[in-house]
Coordinates of C-alpha atoms and ligand atoms in Angstrom, one line a residue:
M39 CA 94.0 -6.2 116.3
R40 CA 92.7 -4.0 113.6
T41 CA 89.2 -5.5 113.9
L42 CA 89.0 -4.9 117.6
A43 CA 90.0 -1.3 117.5
K44 CA 87.6 -0.7 114.7
L45 CA 84.7 -2.3 116.4
A46 CA 85.2 -0.1 119.5
A47 CA 85.2 2.9 117.2
L48 CA 82.0 1.7 115.6
A49 CA 80.2 1.2 118.9
W50 CA 81.0 4.8 119.7
V51 CA 79.4 5.9 116.4
A52 CA 76.3 3.9 117.0
A53 CA 76.0 5.0 120.6
A54 CA 76.2 8.6 119.5
S55 CA 73.3 8.1 117.1
A56 CA 69.8 9.3 117.9
H57 CA 68.7 5.9 119.0
A58 CA 68.1 5.5 122.7
Q59 CA 68.4 1.7 122.6
D60 CA 71.6 -0.3 122.9
A61 CA 74.3 0.1 120.3
I62 CA 73.7 -2.1 117.3
K63 CA 75.9 -5.1 117.0
P64 CA 77.4 -5.5 113.5
G65 CA 76.7 -8.9 112.0
V66 CA 73.7 -9.6 114.2
D67 CA 70.5 -10.1 112.2
Y68 CA 67.7 -8.4 114.1
H69 CA 65.2 -9.5 111.6
S70 CA 65.4 -13.2 112.3
F71 CA 64.4 -15.3 115.3
S72 CA 66.8 -18.1 114.4
N73 CA 69.6 -19.1 116.8
V74 CA 72.3 -19.4 114.2
S75 CA 75.2 -19.8 116.7
E76 CA 73.6 -23.0 118.0
F77 CA 72.2 -24.6 114.9
R78 CA 72.8 -24.0 111.2
V79 CA 70.6 -25.2 108.4
K80 CA 72.8 -26.4 105.6
H81 CA 70.3 -27.8 103.1
V82 CA 66.6 -27.4 102.4
S83 CA 64.7 -30.2 100.6
L84 CA 61.2 -29.2 99.5
D85 CA 58.3 -31.5 98.5
L86 CA 55.3 -29.4 97.8
D87 CA 51.9 -29.5 96.0
V88 CA 50.7 -26.2 94.5
S89 CA 47.0 -25.7 95.0
F90 CA 45.4 -22.8 93.2
K91 CA 42.1 -23.7 94.6
T92 CA 43.1 -23.1 98.2
K93 CA 46.0 -20.7 97.4
T94 CA 48.4 -22.9 99.4
L95 CA 51.6 -24.9 99.2
N96 CA 51.2 -28.2 100.9
G97 CA 53.8 -30.8 101.8
H98 CA 57.1 -30.9 103.7
A99 CA 60.5 -29.3 104.1
D100 CA 63.4 -31.5 105.2
L101 CA 66.1 -29.3 106.8
T102 CA 69.6 -30.7 107.2
V103 CA 70.7 -29.0 110.4
L104 CA 74.2 -28.8 111.8
R105 CA 74.5 -28.5 115.6
E106 CA 77.1 -25.8 116.3
N107 CA 76.7 -25.9 120.1
P108 CA 76.7 -29.5 121.5
T109 CA 74.5 -28.4 124.5
A110 CA 71.9 -26.6 122.4
R111 CA 68.4 -28.3 122.7
V112 CA 66.0 -25.9 121.0
L113 CA 66.1 -25.2 117.2
V114 CA 64.5 -21.8 116.5
L115 CA 63.2 -21.2 113.0
D116 CA 61.5 -18.3 111.3
S117 CA 57.8 -18.7 110.3
R118 CA 55.0 -16.4 109.3
D119 CA 51.5 -17.5 108.7
L120 CA 52.5 -21.2 108.3
D121 CA 50.3 -24.1 109.4
I122 CA 52.6 -26.7 110.9
R123 CA 51.1 -30.2 111.1
S124 CA 54.1 -32.1 112.5
V125 CA 57.8 -32.0 113.0
S126 CA 60.0 -35.1 113.1
L127 CA 63.6 -36.2 113.2
V128 CA 64.4 -38.4 110.2
A129 CA 67.0 -41.0 110.8
P130 CA 69.5 -41.9 108.1
G131 CA 67.5 -45.1 107.4
G132 CA 64.3 -43.0 106.9
T133 CA 62.5 -43.7 110.2
A134 CA 60.8 -40.6 111.6
T135 CA 60.7 -39.7 115.3
P136 CA 58.1 -37.0 116.3
L137 CA 59.5 -33.9 117.9
T138 CA 57.6 -31.4 120.0
F139 CA 57.3 -27.9 118.8
R140 CA 55.6 -24.6 119.7
F141 CA 55.3 -21.1 118.3
G142 CA 56.7 -18.0 120.2
D143 CA 55.1 -14.6 120.2
E144 CA 54.2 -12.8 116.9
K145 CA 56.4 -9.8 116.2
K146 CA 55.5 -7.0 113.8
F147 CA 57.1 -7.5 110.3
L148 CA 58.8 -10.7 111.4
G149 CA 56.2 -13.4 112.0
R150 CA 56.7 -16.0 114.8
P151 CA 59.6 -18.1 116.0
L152 CA 59.0 -21.8 115.6
N153 CA 60.7 -23.6 118.5
I154 CA 61.6 -27.3 118.0
D155 CA 62.8 -29.5 120.9
M156 CA 65.9 -31.3 119.6
P157 CA 67.2 -34.5 121.1
A158 CA 70.5 -34.4 123.0
A159 CA 73.6 -34.4 120.7
S160 CA 73.8 -37.8 119.1
P161 CA 76.9 -40.1 119.2
P162 CA 79.3 -40.0 116.2
P163 CA 77.7 -40.5 112.8
V164 CA 76.9 -43.8 111.2
A165 CA 77.0 -44.2 107.5
S166 CA 73.8 -45.9 106.4
A167 CA 72.1 -46.9 103.2
G168 CA 74.9 -45.3 101.2
K169 CA 74.2 -41.9 102.7
R170 CA 76.8 -40.3 104.9
F171 CA 75.8 -37.7 107.6
A172 CA 78.4 -35.3 108.8
A173 CA 79.1 -35.0 112.5
A174 CA 76.3 -33.4 114.4
E175 CA 74.1 -33.2 111.4
S176 CA 70.5 -34.2 111.5
V177 CA 67.5 -34.0 109.2
I178 CA 64.3 -32.4 110.5
R179 CA 61.1 -32.9 108.6
I180 CA 58.4 -30.3 108.9
D181 CA 54.9 -31.1 107.5
Y182 CA 53.2 -27.8 106.7
S183 CA 51.0 -25.6 104.5
S184 CA 51.4 -22.0 103.6
Q185 CA 48.3 -19.7 104.0
P186 CA 46.6 -17.8 101.3
Q187 CA 47.8 -14.5 102.7
A188 CA 51.5 -15.6 102.7
S189 CA 53.5 -12.3 102.3
G190 CA 56.1 -13.9 100.0
L191 CA 53.6 -15.4 97.5
Q192 CA 51.2 -13.8 95.1
W193 CA 48.4 -15.9 93.7
L194 CA 47.0 -14.4 90.5
T195 CA 43.6 -15.2 88.9
P196 CA 43.6 -15.9 85.2
A197 CA 42.2 -12.4 84.6
Q198 CA 45.4 -11.0 86.1
T199 CA 47.6 -12.7 83.6
N200 CA 48.4 -11.9 80.0
G201 CA 46.8 -15.1 78.6
K202 CA 43.7 -14.7 80.8
K203 CA 43.2 -18.5 80.9
L204 CA 45.4 -20.0 83.6
P205 CA 46.2 -18.8 87.1
Y206 CA 49.8 -17.8 88.1
L207 CA 51.9 -18.0 91.3
F208 CA 55.2 -16.3 92.0
S209 CA 57.3 -15.7 95.1
Q210 CA 59.2 -12.6 96.3
S211 CA 61.2 -13.8 99.3
E212 CA 63.4 -10.7 99.9
S213 CA 63.6 -9.3 102.5
V214 CA 62.0 -11.5 105.1
H215 CA 59.2 -13.3 103.2
A216 CA 60.8 -16.8 102.6
R217 CA 59.5 -17.6 106.1
S218 CA 55.9 -17.2 104.8
W219 CA 56.2 -20.2 102.5
I220 CA 59.1 -22.2 104.0
P221 CA 59.9 -22.7 107.7
L222 CA 63.7 -22.0 107.9
Q223 CA 66.4 -19.8 109.2
D224 CA 65.3 -16.8 107.3
S225 CA 68.5 -14.7 107.6
P226 CA 70.9 -13.7 104.8
Q227 CA 73.8 -14.9 106.8
V228 CA 72.6 -18.5 106.6
R229 CA 73.5 -20.0 103.2
V230 CA 71.8 -23.2 102.1
T231 CA 71.8 -25.5 99.1
Y232 CA 68.3 -26.7 98.1
D233 CA 66.4 -29.1 96.0
A234 CA 62.7 -29.3 95.4
T235 CA 59.9 -31.5 94.0
I236 CA 57.0 -29.2 93.0
R237 CA 53.7 -30.7 91.9
V238 CA 51.5 -28.4 89.8
P239 CA 48.2 -28.9 87.9
K240 CA 48.6 -30.3 84.4
G241 CA 49.0 -27.5 81.8
L242 CA 51.0 -25.3 84.1
V243 CA 54.8 -25.0 84.3
A244 CA 56.9 -24.6 87.4
V245 CA 60.3 -22.8 87.5
M246 CA 62.7 -22.1 90.3
S247 CA 66.0 -20.3 91.1
A248 CA 67.8 -23.6 90.6
A249 CA 68.9 -26.1 87.9
H250 CA 65.8 -27.5 86.3
G251 CA 65.6 -31.3 86.4
A252 CA 63.2 -33.9 84.9
V253 CA 59.5 -33.3 84.5
G254 CA 57.2 -36.2 85.5
K255 CA 54.0 -37.6 84.0
P256 CA 50.6 -36.5 85.5
D257 CA 49.8 -38.5 88.6
A258 CA 46.3 -39.8 89.7
K259 CA 45.4 -36.3 90.9
G260 CA 46.4 -34.7 87.6
L261 CA 49.6 -33.1 89.1
V262 CA 52.9 -33.0 87.3
A263 CA 56.1 -33.1 89.3
Y264 CA 59.0 -30.7 88.5
R265 CA 62.5 -31.3 90.0
F266 CA 65.0 -28.6 90.9
E267 CA 68.5 -28.5 92.4
M268 CA 70.5 -25.5 93.6
H269 CA 74.1 -26.7 94.3
E270 CA 75.5 -23.4 95.3
A271 CA 74.9 -22.2 98.9
I272 CA 72.6 -19.2 98.8
P273 CA 70.7 -17.0 101.4
S274 CA 67.1 -17.9 101.9
Y275 CA 65.8 -14.7 100.3
L276 CA 67.0 -16.1 96.9
I277 CA 64.8 -19.2 97.0
A278 CA 62.2 -18.5 94.4
I279 CA 59.3 -20.2 92.6
A280 CA 56.9 -19.3 89.8
V281 CA 54.1 -21.4 88.3
G282 CA 52.0 -20.4 85.3
D283 CA 51.5 -20.7 81.6
I284 CA 55.2 -20.2 81.0
T285 CA 57.2 -20.8 77.8
F286 CA 60.9 -20.5 77.0
R287 CA 63.0 -18.9 74.3
A288 CA 66.8 -19.3 74.1
I289 CA 68.9 -16.2 73.5
S290 CA 72.3 -18.1 73.6
P291 CA 73.4 -21.5 74.8
R292 CA 73.5 -20.3 78.4
T293 CA 70.8 -17.5 78.4
G294 CA 67.2 -17.2 77.6
V295 CA 63.8 -15.8 78.5
Y296 CA 60.7 -17.4 80.2
A297 CA 57.4 -15.6 79.8
E298 CA 53.7 -16.2 79.1
P299 CA 53.2 -17.2 75.4
G300 CA 51.6 -13.8 74.6
V301 CA 54.7 -11.9 75.9
I302 CA 57.5 -14.1 74.7
D303 CA 58.2 -12.5 71.3
A304 CA 58.3 -8.9 72.7
A305 CA 60.4 -10.1 75.7
A306 CA 62.9 -12.0 73.5
A307 CA 63.3 -9.0 71.2
E308 CA 63.7 -6.5 74.1
F309 CA 66.3 -8.6 76.0
S310 CA 68.2 -10.0 73.0
D311 CA 71.4 -8.5 74.5
L312 CA 71.4 -10.9 77.4
E313 CA 74.4 -12.9 76.4
R314 CA 76.4 -9.7 75.6
M315 CA 75.6 -8.5 79.1
V316 CA 76.8 -11.6 80.7
A317 CA 80.0 -11.5 78.6
A318 CA 80.6 -7.8 79.5
C319 CA 80.1 -8.5 83.2
E320 CA 82.6 -11.4 83.1
T321 CA 85.2 -9.2 81.4
L322 CA 84.8 -6.6 84.0
F323 CA 84.3 -8.5 87.2
G324 CA 85.3 -12.2 86.7
P325 CA 83.6 -15.4 85.8
Y326 CA 79.9 -16.0 86.0
R327 CA 79.6 -18.8 88.5
W328 CA 76.0 -19.9 88.3
G329 CA 75.8 -21.9 85.1
R330 CA 72.8 -20.6 83.2
Y331 CA 71.4 -17.0 83.3
D332 CA 67.8 -16.8 82.4
I333 CA 65.1 -14.2 83.1
L334 CA 61.4 -14.7 83.8
I335 CA 59.0 -12.0 82.8
L336 CA 56.3 -11.8 85.5
P337 CA 52.7 -10.5 85.2
P338 CA 52.5 -6.7 85.7
S339 CA 51.5 -6.9 89.4
A340 CA 55.2 -7.8 90.3
P341 CA 56.0 -5.5 93.2
Y342 CA 59.7 -4.8 92.2
G343 CA 61.3 -4.0 89.0
G344 CA 63.3 -7.2 89.2
M345 CA 64.5 -9.8 91.7
E346 CA 67.9 -11.3 91.3
N347 CA 66.9 -14.9 92.0
P348 CA 70.0 -16.9 91.0
R349 CA 70.1 -18.5 87.5
L350 CA 66.6 -17.0 86.9
S351 CA 66.0 -13.2 87.6
F352 CA 62.3 -12.3 88.0
I353 CA 61.5 -9.2 85.9
T354 CA 58.6 -6.8 85.7
P355 CA 57.0 -6.5 82.2
T356 CA 57.0 -2.7 82.7
V357 CA 60.6 -2.6 81.3
I358 CA 59.5 -3.9 77.9
A359 CA 59.4 -0.5 76.2
G360 CA 60.0 -1.7 72.7
D361 CA 63.3 0.1 72.2
K362 CA 65.6 -1.5 74.9
S363 CA 65.6 1.8 76.7
L364 CA 64.8 0.3 80.1
V365 CA 67.1 -2.8 79.9
S366 CA 69.5 -1.4 82.5
L367 CA 67.2 -3.2 84.9
I368 CA 68.4 -6.5 83.5
A369 CA 72.0 -5.3 83.8
H370 CA 71.2 -4.6 87.4
E371 CA 69.7 -8.0 88.2
L372 CA 72.5 -9.8 86.3
A373 CA 75.1 -7.7 88.2
H374 CA 73.7 -9.2 91.4
S375 CA 75.2 -12.5 90.3
W376 CA 78.4 -11.0 91.7
S377 CA 77.3 -8.3 94.2
G378 CA 74.5 -9.8 96.3
N379 CA 74.2 -13.4 95.3
L380 CA 78.0 -14.3 95.3
V381 CA 78.9 -11.9 98.1
T382 CA 75.8 -11.3 100.2
N383 CA 74.8 -8.7 102.9
A384 CA 74.8 -10.6 106.2
T385 CA 72.0 -8.5 107.6
W386 CA 69.6 -5.9 106.2
R387 CA 71.6 -3.1 107.8
D388 CA 74.3 -4.1 105.2
F389 CA 71.8 -3.9 102.2
W390 CA 74.0 -1.3 100.6
L391 CA 76.7 -3.9 100.0
N392 CA 74.2 -5.6 97.8
E393 CA 72.6 -2.6 96.1
G394 CA 75.2 0.2 96.0
F395 CA 77.7 -2.2 94.5
T396 CA 75.1 -3.5 92.1
V397 CA 74.2 -0.1 90.8
Y398 CA 77.9 0.6 90.2
L399 CA 78.3 -2.7 88.2
E400 CA 75.0 -2.0 86.4
R401 CA 76.2 1.4 85.1
R402 CA 79.5 -0.2 84.0
I403 CA 77.6 -2.8 82.0
V404 CA 75.3 -0.1 80.5
E405 CA 78.4 2.0 79.5
T406 CA 80.0 -1.1 77.8
L407 CA 76.9 -2.0 75.9
Y408 CA 75.1 1.2 75.2
G409 CA 77.8 3.9 75.5
A410 CA 79.0 6.5 78.0
R411 CA 76.2 9.0 77.1
R412 CA 73.4 6.6 78.2
E413 CA 75.3 5.6 81.3
R414 CA 75.8 9.3 82.2
M415 CA 72.1 10.0 81.8
E416 CA 71.1 7.1 84.1
D417 CA 73.7 8.4 86.6
V418 CA 72.2 11.9 86.6
L419 CA 68.7 10.6 87.0
G420 CA 69.8 8.4 89.8
V421 CA 71.4 11.3 91.7
Q422 CA 68.2 13.4 91.2
S423 CA 66.1 10.7 92.6
L424 CA 68.5 10.3 95.6
R425 CA 68.4 14.0 96.3
G426 CA 64.6 13.9 96.3
E427 CA 64.7 11.0 98.8
L428 CA 67.3 12.6 101.0
A429 CA 65.1 15.7 101.3
D430 CA 62.3 13.7 102.9
A431 CA 64.2 11.1 104.8
D432 CA 64.9 11.1 108.6
P433 CA 68.6 11.8 109.0
A434 CA 68.8 8.6 111.2
H435 CA 67.9 6.6 108.0
Q436 CA 70.4 8.3 105.7
Q437 CA 73.4 6.1 106.6
L438 CA 74.7 3.4 104.3
A439 CA 74.9 1.1 107.3
V440 CA 71.4 1.9 108.4
D441 CA 69.8 0.9 111.7
L442 CA 66.6 -0.8 110.7
R443 CA 66.0 -2.6 114.1
N444 CA 62.6 -1.1 114.5
D445 CA 61.6 -1.2 110.9
D446 CA 60.3 -3.4 108.2
P447 CA 63.5 -4.3 106.2
D448 CA 61.5 -3.7 103.0
D449 CA 61.6 0.0 104.0
G450 CA 65.4 -0.1 103.6
V451 CA 64.8 -0.4 99.8
T452 CA 65.6 3.2 99.2
D453 CA 67.9 5.2 96.9
I454 CA 70.2 5.7 99.9
A455 CA 71.3 2.0 99.7
Y456 CA 71.4 2.1 95.9
E457 CA 72.5 5.6 94.7
K458 CA 74.4 6.8 97.7
G459 CA 76.1 3.4 97.8
K460 CA 77.0 3.8 94.2
L461 CA 78.3 7.3 94.8
F462 CA 80.7 5.9 97.5
L463 CA 82.2 3.5 94.9
Q464 CA 82.3 6.4 92.4
F465 CA 84.3 8.4 94.9
L466 CA 86.7 5.4 95.4
E467 CA 87.0 5.1 91.6
N468 CA 87.8 8.9 91.4
R469 CA 90.5 8.6 94.1
F470 CA 92.2 5.3 93.0
G471 CA 91.4 5.2 89.3
R472 CA 89.0 2.9 87.5
D473 CA 91.6 0.1 86.8
E474 CA 92.6 -0.1 90.5
L475 CA 89.0 -0.2 91.7
Q476 CA 88.1 -2.8 89.1
K477 CA 91.0 -5.0 90.3
F478 CA 89.9 -4.5 93.9
L479 CA 86.3 -5.5 93.1
R480 CA 87.4 -8.6 91.3
S481 CA 89.6 -9.7 94.2
Y482 CA 86.7 -8.8 96.7
F483 CA 84.3 -11.0 94.8
D484 CA 86.9 -13.9 94.8
H485 CA 87.8 -13.4 98.4
F486 CA 84.2 -13.5 99.7
A487 CA 82.6 -15.7 97.1
F488 CA 79.6 -17.6 98.4
Q489 CA 79.9 -15.8 101.8
S490 CA 77.6 -13.4 103.6
I491 CA 79.5 -10.4 105.1
Y492 CA 78.6 -7.3 107.0
T493 CA 79.7 -3.7 106.5
E494 CA 82.7 -3.7 108.8
Q495 CA 84.1 -6.8 107.1
F496 CA 84.0 -5.0 103.8
L497 CA 85.6 -1.9 105.4
D498 CA 88.5 -4.1 106.8
Y499 CA 89.0 -5.6 103.4
L500 CA 89.0 -2.1 101.8
R501 CA 91.5 -0.8 104.3
A502 CA 93.8 -3.8 103.8
N503 CA 93.6 -4.1 100.0
L504 CA 92.6 -0.8 98.3
L505 CA 93.7 2.1 100.6
P506 CA 97.4 1.1 100.7
K507 CA 97.5 1.4 96.9
K508 CA 97.6 5.2 97.2
P509 CA 98.2 6.2 100.8
G510 CA 96.4 9.3 101.9
A511 CA 94.0 9.3 98.9
V512 CA 91.1 8.5 101.2
T513 CA 91.1 9.2 104.9
E514 CA 89.5 7.1 107.6
A515 CA 87.3 10.1 108.5
Q516 CA 85.9 10.1 104.9
I517 CA 85.1 6.4 105.1
Q518 CA 83.3 7.0 108.4
E519 CA 81.3 9.9 106.9
W520 CA 80.2 7.9 103.9
V521 CA 79.2 4.8 105.8
Y522 CA 77.9 6.2 109.1
G523 CA 77.0 9.8 108.3
P524 CA 73.7 11.3 107.0
G525 CA 73.3 13.0 103.7
L526 CA 76.1 13.2 101.1
P527 CA 79.7 14.3 101.8
T528 CA 80.7 17.7 100.3
Y529 CA 83.5 15.9 98.4
A530 CA 81.2 13.4 96.7
V531 CA 81.9 13.0 93.0
F532 CA 78.8 13.7 91.0
P533 CA 78.2 12.9 87.3
A534 CA 78.4 15.9 85.0
D535 CA 74.9 16.8 84.0
D536 CA 75.9 18.5 80.7
V537 CA 74.6 15.3 79.1
F538 CA 71.1 16.8 79.5
A539 CA 72.0 20.3 78.5
P540 CA 70.0 20.2 75.2
V541 CA 66.9 18.9 76.9
D542 CA 67.2 21.5 79.7
A543 CA 67.7 24.3 77.1
A544 CA 64.6 23.1 75.2
R545 CA 62.5 23.0 78.4
K546 CA 63.6 26.5 79.4
A547 CA 62.8 27.9 75.9
W548 CA 59.4 26.2 75.9
L549 CA 58.6 27.5 79.4
A550 CA 59.7 31.0 78.3
G551 CA 57.5 30.8 75.3
T552 CA 60.4 31.2 72.8
L553 CA 59.9 27.6 71.5
N554 CA 56.5 26.3 70.7
T555 CA 55.3 22.9 71.7
A556 CA 55.4 21.3 68.2
S557 CA 59.0 22.5 67.9
L558 CA 60.3 20.6 71.0
P559 CA 62.9 18.2 69.5
T560 CA 61.4 15.2 71.1
R561 CA 61.8 12.9 68.1
E562 CA 65.5 12.4 69.1
W563 CA 64.7 12.0 72.8
S564 CA 65.5 8.8 74.6
T565 CA 63.4 7.6 77.5
Q566 CA 66.0 9.1 79.8
E567 CA 65.7 12.5 78.1
W568 CA 61.9 12.4 78.4
L569 CA 62.3 11.7 82.1
Q570 CA 64.7 14.6 82.5
F571 CA 62.3 16.9 80.7
L572 CA 59.2 15.8 82.7
N573 CA 60.8 15.5 86.1
N574 CA 62.1 19.0 86.0
L575 CA 59.0 20.9 84.9
P576 CA 57.9 23.5 87.5
A577 CA 55.4 22.3 90.1
D578 CA 53.0 25.1 89.2
L579 CA 52.9 24.5 85.4
P580 CA 49.6 25.8 84.2
R581 CA 46.9 23.3 83.1
D582 CA 46.7 24.7 79.6
R583 CA 50.5 24.1 79.1
V584 CA 50.0 20.5 80.4
A585 CA 47.2 20.1 77.9
D586 CA 49.5 21.3 75.1
L587 CA 52.0 18.7 75.8
D588 CA 49.4 15.9 75.9
K589 CA 47.9 17.0 72.6
A590 CA 51.2 17.2 70.9
F591 CA 52.7 13.9 72.3
A592 CA 49.8 11.8 73.6
L593 CA 51.7 11.3 76.8
S594 CA 48.6 10.0 78.7
K595 CA 48.6 7.1 76.3
S596 CA 52.4 6.4 76.5
R597 CA 53.3 2.7 76.4
N598 CA 56.5 3.4 78.2
A599 CA 55.7 2.7 81.9
E600 CA 58.4 5.1 83.2
I601 CA 57.5 8.0 80.9
A602 CA 53.8 7.5 81.7
M603 CA 54.5 7.7 85.4
A604 CA 56.6 10.8 85.2
W605 CA 53.9 12.4 83.0
F606 CA 51.0 11.4 85.3
L607 CA 52.8 13.2 88.2
V608 CA 52.8 16.4 86.0
A609 CA 49.2 15.9 85.1
I610 CA 48.0 15.3 88.7
R611 CA 49.9 18.3 90.0
A612 CA 48.1 20.5 87.4
D613 CA 44.7 18.8 88.0
Y614 CA 44.6 18.0 84.3
D615 CA 41.6 15.7 84.5
P616 CA 41.6 14.4 80.9
A617 CA 44.5 12.2 82.1
Y618 CA 42.7 10.7 85.1
A619 CA 41.1 7.8 83.2
D620 CA 44.6 6.8 82.1
V621 CA 46.0 7.2 85.6
Q622 CA 43.3 4.9 86.8
R623 CA 44.0 2.3 84.0
Y624 CA 47.7 2.5 84.9
L625 CA 47.1 1.9 88.6
L626 CA 44.7 -1.0 87.9
T627 CA 47.2 -2.8 85.6
I628 CA 50.6 -2.1 87.1
G629 CA 51.6 -3.2 90.6
R630 CA 55.2 -2.2 90.7
R631 CA 55.7 -0.3 94.0
K632 CA 58.2 2.2 92.6
L633 CA 55.8 3.2 89.9
V634 CA 52.4 3.3 91.7
R635 CA 53.4 4.7 95.1
P636 CA 54.4 8.2 93.9
L637 CA 51.1 8.5 92.0
Y638 CA 49.0 7.6 95.1
E639 CA 51.1 10.1 97.1
A640 CA 50.5 12.8 94.5
L641 CA 46.7 12.1 94.3
M642 CA 46.3 12.2 98.1
K643 CA 47.4 15.9 98.2
T644 CA 44.0 17.2 97.0
P645 CA 40.4 16.2 98.0
K646 CA 39.5 15.4 94.4
G647 CA 42.7 13.4 93.9
A648 CA 42.2 11.6 97.2
A649 CA 38.7 10.5 96.1
L650 CA 40.1 9.1 92.9
A651 CA 42.9 7.4 94.8
R652 CA 40.5 5.8 97.2
A653 CA 38.1 4.6 94.5
T654 CA 40.9 3.3 92.3
Y655 CA 42.7 1.6 95.2
S656 CA 39.6 -0.3 96.4
Q657 CA 39.5 -1.9 93.0
A658 CA 43.2 -2.3 92.5
R659 CA 44.2 -3.6 95.9
P660 CA 43.1 -7.2 95.5
G661 CA 45.4 -7.4 92.4
Y662 CA 48.4 -5.9 94.1
H663 CA 51.2 -7.9 95.6
P664 CA 51.3 -7.9 99.5
I665 CA 54.5 -5.8 99.4
T666 CA 52.8 -3.1 97.3
A667 CA 49.5 -3.2 99.2
T668 CA 51.4 -2.8 102.5
A669 CA 53.0 0.4 101.1
I670 CA 49.8 1.9 99.6
D671 CA 47.8 1.1 102.7
L672 CA 49.9 3.6 104.6
I673 CA 49.1 6.3 102.0
V674 CA 45.5 5.8 101.1
Q675 CA 43.8 4.2 104.0
P676 CA 42.8 6.5 106.9
K677 CA 44.8 5.8 110.0
K678 CA 43.1 3.5 112.5
N679 CA 43.7 3.8 116.2
Ligands
ZN60 ZN1 69.1 -4.7 93.3

């Protein structure tokens, strides 16, 4: 009863929104072609050769498909830039019967549906050759190759790696890019187990987001086979692969770091707290349910800071600062082992269930390991960043449950999902107390473990399990405002920013001329304090004052990727051209979207900067990941009609 009443209320909210189209249906994935109510893929078995010469994956995917509707005859899968050679039905004995297939129309951001004609529902299952098939299950084999431009893969030349000798491949399947390297139901509400045999040229190592099995001997073609098995059901966006000159260093019996040999020492030192992080998270939020927790340090072109691929988070090297000051990113990816991987957003509208919760968990881990002061600083910087984003964002895109039907779901990766989502949980913590919220979150992770849920399912669970603990503490109208309203509620609970008071005082005194540059107390400043100082300098800071800072602290040469980015924004605004060669070097070596996008945006504001941006981008673009290139194209390339 409760659910029906609530859905009606929601339909009203959606209809009242600015969108002229039909009301959004919660739980419906508008970014997948797959017909999940008729067929469900339960298992994916990959057998792929990795060719660096052609930049393709070649082989087949066997999908174990459950027929949900006995009369359904067409299986619709997601695909994007895939070459499909054949599709067949594999009988339990192994004999293959060809099936007819055809592509539907291409849709922006989403690729093309792959329609497969299925035979009529088969009679009850027969056990054969020791293998038992569940009722209405069949195995579909798709012979295929990916294409060099696959949006979910990046193929790096040896020059783009740390070692400079061997090529590198890595995947980034979130949001809707798994379909560019595997034909499947590419929707986060479909959970699959998977296994894979991956053949790579001798001398290279393959890793995946799965348990690692035996490694074979080189075959006649010089390829070595790696075996992987993921026994937990995961959404397709968590299927991940990397191939390169990769070595491993254990941190504890269940944690460790993979990286190129030239990076492994620095990475193992930077992330030596891995085991402590897992233990802290288990104490706070319940058992870690994935066996091992390892991280893979990618080359610097990685488009995101990190990707929470299960058992093996993929991490940008830009967080190796030498002083553990940016390791909250690891806490974030680890926290996804609960919020995101264990309980998953069912559609990209519900992305805040993954990210807002994860930021809340991340800050709790940071507080446990590095103290309340550090946690508070990261909170304050997070809110600043959110306010900046809200100032520019269309109000229709400021809801937690955001309507992305006409958008690339990668555009939903904003601070609104992350920091506004976190503030909602902070508000709940404030009203119910930390212990009560923690108990609630533990029970939420247990209740929905290994399931994909949408916003309204979470809200039902919240109403049934947290709100009654303190009747009246939070009203229904407040929940509605947080989840379906733009901006931030007036009663949001913000972190106290007194933690930065000494930095703010120093900046004010320096700006007023009562404190000279050499006397700025920067020796004690953490990365977060530097960011607070730089991010809050006035937009019209004179060029000679910018030069003073650079002379005193060599900021243009900073090895800390976050401080360098904040500094370059200051330098570009003041047209401080001695920094431009370093800006260019930075843009040519780093491909993390969050770090390079603001720099291109700042450069494009003046003709001189725009010329530098264009010249740099034409060199940098071939080295950027497709996700980053897509974002920078919109900024730097002139609009075509
Ligand atoms: Zn995340």
